[in-house]
Coordinates of C-alpha atoms and ligand atoms in Angstrom, one line a residue:
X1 CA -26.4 74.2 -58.0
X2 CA -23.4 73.8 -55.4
X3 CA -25.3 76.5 -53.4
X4 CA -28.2 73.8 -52.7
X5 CA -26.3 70.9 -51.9
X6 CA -25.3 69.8 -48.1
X7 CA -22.7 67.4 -49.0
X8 CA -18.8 67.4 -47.9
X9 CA -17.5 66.2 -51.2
X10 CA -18.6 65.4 -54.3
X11 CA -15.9 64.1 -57.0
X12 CA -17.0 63.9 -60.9
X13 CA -14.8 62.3 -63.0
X14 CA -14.8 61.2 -66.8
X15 CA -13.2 57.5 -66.2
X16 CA -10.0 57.5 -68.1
X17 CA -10.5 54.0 -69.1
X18 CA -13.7 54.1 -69.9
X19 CA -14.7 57.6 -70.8
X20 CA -18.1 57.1 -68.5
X21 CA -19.0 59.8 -66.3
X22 CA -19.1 58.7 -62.5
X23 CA -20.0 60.5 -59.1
X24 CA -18.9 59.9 -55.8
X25 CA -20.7 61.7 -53.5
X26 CA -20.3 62.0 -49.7
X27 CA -23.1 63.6 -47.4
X28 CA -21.9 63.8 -44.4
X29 CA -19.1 62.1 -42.3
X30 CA -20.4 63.6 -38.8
X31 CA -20.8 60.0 -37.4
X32 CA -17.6 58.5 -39.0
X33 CA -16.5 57.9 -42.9
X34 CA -19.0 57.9 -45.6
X35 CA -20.3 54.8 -46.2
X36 CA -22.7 53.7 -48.9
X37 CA -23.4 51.2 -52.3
X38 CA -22.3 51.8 -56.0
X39 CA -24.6 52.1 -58.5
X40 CA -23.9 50.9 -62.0
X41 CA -27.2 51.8 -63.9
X42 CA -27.9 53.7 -67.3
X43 CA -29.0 57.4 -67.3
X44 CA -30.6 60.1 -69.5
X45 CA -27.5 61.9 -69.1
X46 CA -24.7 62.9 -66.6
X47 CA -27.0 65.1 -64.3
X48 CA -29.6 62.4 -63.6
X49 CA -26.5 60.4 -62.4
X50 CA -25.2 63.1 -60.1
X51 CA -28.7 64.0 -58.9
X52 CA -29.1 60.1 -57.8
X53 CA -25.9 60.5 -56.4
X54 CA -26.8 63.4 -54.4
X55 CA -30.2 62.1 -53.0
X56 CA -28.8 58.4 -52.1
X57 CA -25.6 59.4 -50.1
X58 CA -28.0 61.8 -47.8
X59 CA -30.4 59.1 -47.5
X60 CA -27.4 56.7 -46.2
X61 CA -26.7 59.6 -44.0
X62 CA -30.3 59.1 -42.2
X63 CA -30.0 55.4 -42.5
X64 CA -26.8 55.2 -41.3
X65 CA -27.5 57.6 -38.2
X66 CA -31.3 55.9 -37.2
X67 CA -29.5 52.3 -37.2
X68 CA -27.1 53.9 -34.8
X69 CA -24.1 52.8 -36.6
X70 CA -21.1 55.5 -36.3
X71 CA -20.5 55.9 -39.7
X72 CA -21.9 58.4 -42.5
X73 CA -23.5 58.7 -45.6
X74 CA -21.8 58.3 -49.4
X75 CA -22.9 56.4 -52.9
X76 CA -21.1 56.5 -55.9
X77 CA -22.8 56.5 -59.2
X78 CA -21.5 55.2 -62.4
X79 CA -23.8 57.4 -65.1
X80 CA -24.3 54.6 -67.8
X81 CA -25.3 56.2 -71.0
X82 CA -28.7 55.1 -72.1
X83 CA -27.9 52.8 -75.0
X84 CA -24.2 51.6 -73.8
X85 CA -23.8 47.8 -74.2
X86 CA -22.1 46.9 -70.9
X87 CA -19.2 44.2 -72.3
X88 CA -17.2 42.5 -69.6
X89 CA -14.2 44.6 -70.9
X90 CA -16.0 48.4 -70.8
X91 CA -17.4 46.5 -66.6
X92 CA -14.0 46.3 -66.1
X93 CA -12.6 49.6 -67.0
X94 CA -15.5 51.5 -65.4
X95 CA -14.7 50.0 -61.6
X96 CA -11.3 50.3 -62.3
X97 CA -11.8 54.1 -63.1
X98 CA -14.5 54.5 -60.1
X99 CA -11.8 52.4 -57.8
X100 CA -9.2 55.5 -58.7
X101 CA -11.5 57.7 -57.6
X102 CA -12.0 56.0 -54.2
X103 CA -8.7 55.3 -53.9
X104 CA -7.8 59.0 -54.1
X105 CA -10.3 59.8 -51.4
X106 CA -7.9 57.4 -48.8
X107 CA -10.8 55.8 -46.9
X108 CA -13.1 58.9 -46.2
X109 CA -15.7 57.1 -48.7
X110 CA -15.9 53.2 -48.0
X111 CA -18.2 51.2 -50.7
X112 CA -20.2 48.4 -51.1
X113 CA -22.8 47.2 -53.7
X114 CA -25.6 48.7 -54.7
X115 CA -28.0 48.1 -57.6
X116 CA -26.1 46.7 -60.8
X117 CA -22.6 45.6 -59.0
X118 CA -22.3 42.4 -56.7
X119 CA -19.9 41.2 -54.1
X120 CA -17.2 40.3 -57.6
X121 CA -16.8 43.6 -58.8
X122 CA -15.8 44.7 -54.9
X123 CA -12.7 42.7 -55.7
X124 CA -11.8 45.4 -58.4
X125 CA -12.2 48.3 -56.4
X126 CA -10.8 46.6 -53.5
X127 CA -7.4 47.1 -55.6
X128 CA -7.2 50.6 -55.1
X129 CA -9.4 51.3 -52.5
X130 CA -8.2 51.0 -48.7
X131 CA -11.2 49.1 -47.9
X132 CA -14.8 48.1 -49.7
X133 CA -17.6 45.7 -48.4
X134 CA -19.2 43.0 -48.9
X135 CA -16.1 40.8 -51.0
X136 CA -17.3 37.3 -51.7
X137 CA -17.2 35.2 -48.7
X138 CA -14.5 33.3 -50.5
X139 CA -12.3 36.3 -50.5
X140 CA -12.9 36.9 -46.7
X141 CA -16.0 39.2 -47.5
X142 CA -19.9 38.8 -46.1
X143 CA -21.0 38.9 -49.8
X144 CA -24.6 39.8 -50.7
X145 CA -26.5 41.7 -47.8
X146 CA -29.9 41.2 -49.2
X147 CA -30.2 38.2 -46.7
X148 CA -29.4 40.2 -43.3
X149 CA -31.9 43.2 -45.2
X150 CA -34.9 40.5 -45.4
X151 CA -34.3 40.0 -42.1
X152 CA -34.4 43.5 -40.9
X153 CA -37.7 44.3 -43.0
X154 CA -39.5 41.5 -40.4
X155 CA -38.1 42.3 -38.0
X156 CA -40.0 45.8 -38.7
X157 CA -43.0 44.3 -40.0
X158 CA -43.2 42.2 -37.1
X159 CA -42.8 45.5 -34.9
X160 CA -45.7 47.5 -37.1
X161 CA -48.3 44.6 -36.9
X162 CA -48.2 44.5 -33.4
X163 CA -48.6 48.5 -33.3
X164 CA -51.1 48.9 -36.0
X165 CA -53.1 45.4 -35.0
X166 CA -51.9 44.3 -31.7
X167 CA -50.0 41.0 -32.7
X168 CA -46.5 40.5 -33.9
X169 CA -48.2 37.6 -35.7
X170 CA -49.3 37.4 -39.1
X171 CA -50.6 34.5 -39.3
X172 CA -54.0 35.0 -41.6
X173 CA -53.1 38.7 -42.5
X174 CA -53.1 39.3 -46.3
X175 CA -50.3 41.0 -47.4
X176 CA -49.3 41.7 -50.5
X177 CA -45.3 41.6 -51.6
X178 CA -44.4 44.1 -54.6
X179 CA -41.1 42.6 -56.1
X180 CA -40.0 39.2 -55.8
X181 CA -36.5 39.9 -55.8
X182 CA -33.4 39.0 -53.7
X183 CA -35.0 40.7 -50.8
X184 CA -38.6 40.3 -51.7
X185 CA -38.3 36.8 -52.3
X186 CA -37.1 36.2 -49.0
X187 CA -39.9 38.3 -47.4
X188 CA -42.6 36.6 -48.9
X189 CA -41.1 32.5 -48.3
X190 CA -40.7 33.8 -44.5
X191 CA -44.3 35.2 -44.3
X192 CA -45.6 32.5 -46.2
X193 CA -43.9 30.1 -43.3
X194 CA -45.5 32.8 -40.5
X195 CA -48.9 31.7 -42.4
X196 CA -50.0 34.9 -43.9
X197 CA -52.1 34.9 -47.0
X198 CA -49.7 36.1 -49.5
X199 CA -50.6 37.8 -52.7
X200 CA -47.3 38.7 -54.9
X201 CA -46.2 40.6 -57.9
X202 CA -43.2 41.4 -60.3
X203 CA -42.8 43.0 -63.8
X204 CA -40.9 40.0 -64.6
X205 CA -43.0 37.4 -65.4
X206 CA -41.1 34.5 -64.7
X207 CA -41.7 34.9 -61.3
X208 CA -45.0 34.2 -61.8
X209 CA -44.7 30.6 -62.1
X210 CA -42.6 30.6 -58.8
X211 CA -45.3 32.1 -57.3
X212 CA -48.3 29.6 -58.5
X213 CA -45.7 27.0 -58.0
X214 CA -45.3 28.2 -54.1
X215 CA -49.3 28.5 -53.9
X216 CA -48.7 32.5 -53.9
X217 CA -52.1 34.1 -55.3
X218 CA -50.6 36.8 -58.6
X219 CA -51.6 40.4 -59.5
X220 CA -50.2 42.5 -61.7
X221 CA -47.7 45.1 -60.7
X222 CA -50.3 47.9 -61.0
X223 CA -52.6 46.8 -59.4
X224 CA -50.5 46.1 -56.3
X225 CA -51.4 48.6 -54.1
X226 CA -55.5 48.3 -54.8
X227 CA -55.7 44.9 -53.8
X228 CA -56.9 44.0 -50.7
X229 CA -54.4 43.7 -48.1
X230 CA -53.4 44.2 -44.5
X231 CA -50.0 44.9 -44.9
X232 CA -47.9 46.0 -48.2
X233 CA -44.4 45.3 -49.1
X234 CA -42.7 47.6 -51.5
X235 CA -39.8 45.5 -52.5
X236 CA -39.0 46.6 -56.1
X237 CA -38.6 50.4 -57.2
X238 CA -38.5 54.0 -55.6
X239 CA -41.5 56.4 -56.2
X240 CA -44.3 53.9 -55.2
X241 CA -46.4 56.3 -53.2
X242 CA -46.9 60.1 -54.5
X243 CA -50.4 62.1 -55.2
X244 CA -51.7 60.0 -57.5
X245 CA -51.5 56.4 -56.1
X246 CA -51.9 57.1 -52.0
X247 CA -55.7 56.9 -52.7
X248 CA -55.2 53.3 -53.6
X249 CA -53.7 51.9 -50.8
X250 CA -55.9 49.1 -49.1
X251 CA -53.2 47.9 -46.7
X252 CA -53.4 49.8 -42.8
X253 CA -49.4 49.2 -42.6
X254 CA -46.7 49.8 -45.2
X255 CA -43.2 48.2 -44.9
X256 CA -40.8 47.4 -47.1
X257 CA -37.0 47.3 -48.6
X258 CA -37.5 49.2 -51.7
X259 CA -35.4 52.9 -51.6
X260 CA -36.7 56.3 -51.6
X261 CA -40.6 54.6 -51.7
X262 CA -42.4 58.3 -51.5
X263 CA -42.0 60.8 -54.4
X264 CA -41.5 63.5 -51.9
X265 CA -41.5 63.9 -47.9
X266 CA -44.7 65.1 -48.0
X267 CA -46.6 62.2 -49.2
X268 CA -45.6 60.9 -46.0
X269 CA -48.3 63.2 -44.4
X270 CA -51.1 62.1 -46.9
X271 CA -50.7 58.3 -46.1
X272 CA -51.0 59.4 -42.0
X273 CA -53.8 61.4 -43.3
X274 CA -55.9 57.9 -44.7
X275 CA -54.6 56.4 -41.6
X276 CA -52.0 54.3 -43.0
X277 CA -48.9 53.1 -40.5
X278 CA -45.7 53.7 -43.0
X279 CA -42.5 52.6 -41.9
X280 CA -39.7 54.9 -43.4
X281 CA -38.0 52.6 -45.8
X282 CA -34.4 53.6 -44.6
X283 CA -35.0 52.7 -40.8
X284 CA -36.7 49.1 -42.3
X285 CA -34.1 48.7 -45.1
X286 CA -31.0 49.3 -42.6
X287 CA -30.6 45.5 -42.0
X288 CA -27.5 45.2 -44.7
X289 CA -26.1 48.1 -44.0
X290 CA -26.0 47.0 -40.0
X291 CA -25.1 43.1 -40.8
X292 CA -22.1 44.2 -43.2
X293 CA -20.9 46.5 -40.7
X294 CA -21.1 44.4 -37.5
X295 CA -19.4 41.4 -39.0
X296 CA -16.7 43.3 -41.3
X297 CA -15.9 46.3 -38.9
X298 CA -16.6 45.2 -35.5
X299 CA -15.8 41.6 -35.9
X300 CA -18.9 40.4 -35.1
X301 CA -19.9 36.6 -35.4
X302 CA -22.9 36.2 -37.8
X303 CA -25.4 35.5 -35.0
X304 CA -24.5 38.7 -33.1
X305 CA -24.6 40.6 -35.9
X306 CA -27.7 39.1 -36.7
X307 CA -29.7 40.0 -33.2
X308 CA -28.2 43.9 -33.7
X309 CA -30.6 43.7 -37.5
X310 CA -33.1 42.4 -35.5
X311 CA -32.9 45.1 -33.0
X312 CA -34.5 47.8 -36.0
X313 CA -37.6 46.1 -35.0
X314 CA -36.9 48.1 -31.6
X315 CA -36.4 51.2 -33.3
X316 CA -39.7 50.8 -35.3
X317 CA -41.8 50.4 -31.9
X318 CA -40.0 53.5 -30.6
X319 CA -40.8 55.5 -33.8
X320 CA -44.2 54.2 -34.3
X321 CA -44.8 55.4 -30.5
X322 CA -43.2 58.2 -30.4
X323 CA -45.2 59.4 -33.9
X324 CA -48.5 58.1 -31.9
X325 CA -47.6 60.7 -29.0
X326 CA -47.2 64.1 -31.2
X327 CA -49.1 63.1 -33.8
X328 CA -46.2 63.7 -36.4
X329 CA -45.4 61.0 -38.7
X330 CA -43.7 58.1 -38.3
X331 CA -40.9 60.2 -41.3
X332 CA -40.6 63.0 -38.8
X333 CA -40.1 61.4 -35.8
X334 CA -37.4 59.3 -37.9
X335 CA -35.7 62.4 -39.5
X336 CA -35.2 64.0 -35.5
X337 CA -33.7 61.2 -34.2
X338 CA -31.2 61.3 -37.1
X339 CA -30.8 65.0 -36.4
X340 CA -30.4 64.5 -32.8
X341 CA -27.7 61.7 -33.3
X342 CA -25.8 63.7 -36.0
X343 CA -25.9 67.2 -33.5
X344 CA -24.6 65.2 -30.6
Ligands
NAD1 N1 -30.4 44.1 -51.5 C1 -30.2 44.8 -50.4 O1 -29.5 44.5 -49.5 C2 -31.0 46.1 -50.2 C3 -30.7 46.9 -49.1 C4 -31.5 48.1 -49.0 C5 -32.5 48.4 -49.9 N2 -32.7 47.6 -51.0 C6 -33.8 48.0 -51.9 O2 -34.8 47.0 -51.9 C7 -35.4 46.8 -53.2 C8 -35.2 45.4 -53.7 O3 -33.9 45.0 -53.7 P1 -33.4 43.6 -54.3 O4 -32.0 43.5 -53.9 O5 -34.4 42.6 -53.9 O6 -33.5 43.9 -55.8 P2 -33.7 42.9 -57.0 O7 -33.2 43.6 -58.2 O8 -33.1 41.5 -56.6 O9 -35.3 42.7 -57.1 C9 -36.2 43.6 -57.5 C10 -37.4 42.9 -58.1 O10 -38.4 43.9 -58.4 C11 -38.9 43.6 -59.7 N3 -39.5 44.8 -60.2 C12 -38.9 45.9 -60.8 N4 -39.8 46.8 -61.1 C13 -41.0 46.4 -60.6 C14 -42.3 47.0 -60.5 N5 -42.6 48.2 -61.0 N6 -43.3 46.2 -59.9 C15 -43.0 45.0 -59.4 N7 -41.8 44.4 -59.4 C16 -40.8 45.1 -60.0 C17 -37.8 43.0 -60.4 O11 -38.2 42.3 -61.6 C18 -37.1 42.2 -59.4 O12 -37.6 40.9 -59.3 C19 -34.6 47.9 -54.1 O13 -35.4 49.1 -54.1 C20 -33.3 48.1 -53.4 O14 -32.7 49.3 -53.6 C21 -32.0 46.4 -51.1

């Protein structure tokens, strides 16, 4: 197993507290320390938590590197057992345990949050780590980055409608947003303003009323990527495109938040292959990860640090070019520059 992997470090720990199993798992600090999102999620079993581990800290790697930012790639799993009841008191010992960790590792793996914690539970690890982001506001933090990551997803959509259909505009393009969550939510109210005809979905149905309420035509989850559409917005889970569900996109461009979107690199290929514009989901996603790090390492005021999200719209019309020119995809041209960046 270790002979596969391409990471620095990766710590395992039973949490003395807790008795959960937890990663932390640094790629690569080439660019500068590790930097990456703890997840707090149930798993079959210890291994599916370090494989997660594995795959997300390289992926912050690549994001890290095509935003440009001089910092490198690291997540930290906790590994949940499937049926464990997560009291306040077991939430507590587990970051407590996973702050140790990071503590021990004396600022050469910087967190934030990542699916299950929020901007509170960074003010447990904050007591024994050198540094964390994204603390409440109140405690001197930015606080949740799914605003700044909204932001960065138009700011690529914006950049891939006017490559795939010559206008930035989408005004009258249908597009279809998969997950109306913190990010998703945002995406669709701001293309809703732009005047596109939106079509929306989630698993939970709750948010269906929210939708009909907004004037938001509903499908259902799976049949999210058949419906008719100009443009498609994964903003829920991982794993969206693979062999079985590329023939069943509609939309000519594919942009959204949602991590790790293909079930392997070479799907990237088959959706070229039908003609499809896909924007790698870590240069589109990167807007958090830029915002958090402009304002809370570089001091950065929030309008500054806003224009620098706004500048992966840039780096989409570069990539989108550049895969035009060799007629790779948009994935490889992404996956040199990060190379290039790292090498230099
Ligand atoms: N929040 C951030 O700053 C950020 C940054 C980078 C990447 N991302 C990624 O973007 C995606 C969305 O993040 P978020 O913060 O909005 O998460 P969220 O949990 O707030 O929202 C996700 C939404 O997707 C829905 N959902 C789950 N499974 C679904 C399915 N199969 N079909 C349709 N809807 C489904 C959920 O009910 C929820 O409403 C995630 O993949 C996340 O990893 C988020």
């Amino acid at each position: 197993m270790l002979e596969q992997w391409e990471h620095e470090d990766v710590v395992m720990r039973r949490g003395r507290r807790s008795g959960v199993a937890m990663v932390v798992a640094t790629h690569s600090r080439a660019l500068g320390p590790a930097v990456g999102g703890c997840r707090l999620w149930r798993y079959p079993d210890w291994r599916a938590g370090l494989a997660d581990a594995l795959r997300l800290s390289k992926a912050m790697t690549v994001k890290c590197a095509v935003a440009g930012l001089p910092f490198g790639g690291g997540k930290s799993v906790v590994a949940l057992p499937p049926d464990t009841e997560l009291t306040p008191l077991l939430r507590q010992a587990v970051l407590e345990d996973l702050g140790e960790i990071i503590g021990d590792l004396d600022g050469g793996y910087l967190p934030g949050p990542d699916v299950g914690t929020g901007p509170e539970d960074m003010l447990v690890l904050a007591r024994h780590a050198r540094k964390v982001f994204c603390k409440p506001e109140s405690h001197g933090g930015t606080g949740s980055s799914s605003g700044p990551t909204a932001v960065g997803v138009l700011a690529a959509l914006r950049a891939g409608a006017r490559d795939v259909f010559g206008t930035a505009s989408v005004a009258g393009r249908r597009v279809t947003v998969s997950g109306l969550g913190a990010v998703g939510g945002r995406i669709a109210a701001a293309l809703a303003a732009g005047g596109a005809e939106l079509t929306v979905s989630d698993v939970d149905i709750r948010k269906r009323a929210e939708a009909t309420a907004a004037g938001w035509a509903w499908v259902e989850p799976d049949e999210a990527l058949r419906v008719p559409a100009d443009i498609l917005v994964p903003a829920a889970v991982g794993g969206v495109f693979g062999e079985g569900t590329v023939e069943d996109v509609t939309a000519a461009l594919v942009v959204g938040p949602a991590n790790n979107q293909l079930t392997d690199d070479s799907v990237a290929g088959l959706l070229a292959g039908r003609g499809i514009v896909w924007v790698p989901d870590f240069v589109a996603s990167a807007g958090g990860v830029v915002y958090t790090l402009s304002r809370e390492f570089d001091g950065l005021d929030h309008d500054a640090a806003t224009r620098r999200v706004e500048g992966i719209g840039d780096t989409v019309t570069t990539l989108l070019a550049s895969a035009r020119a060799s007629g790779d995809t948009p994935l490889h041209e992404a996956m040199a520059l990060a190379r290039r960046r790292i090498a230099a």
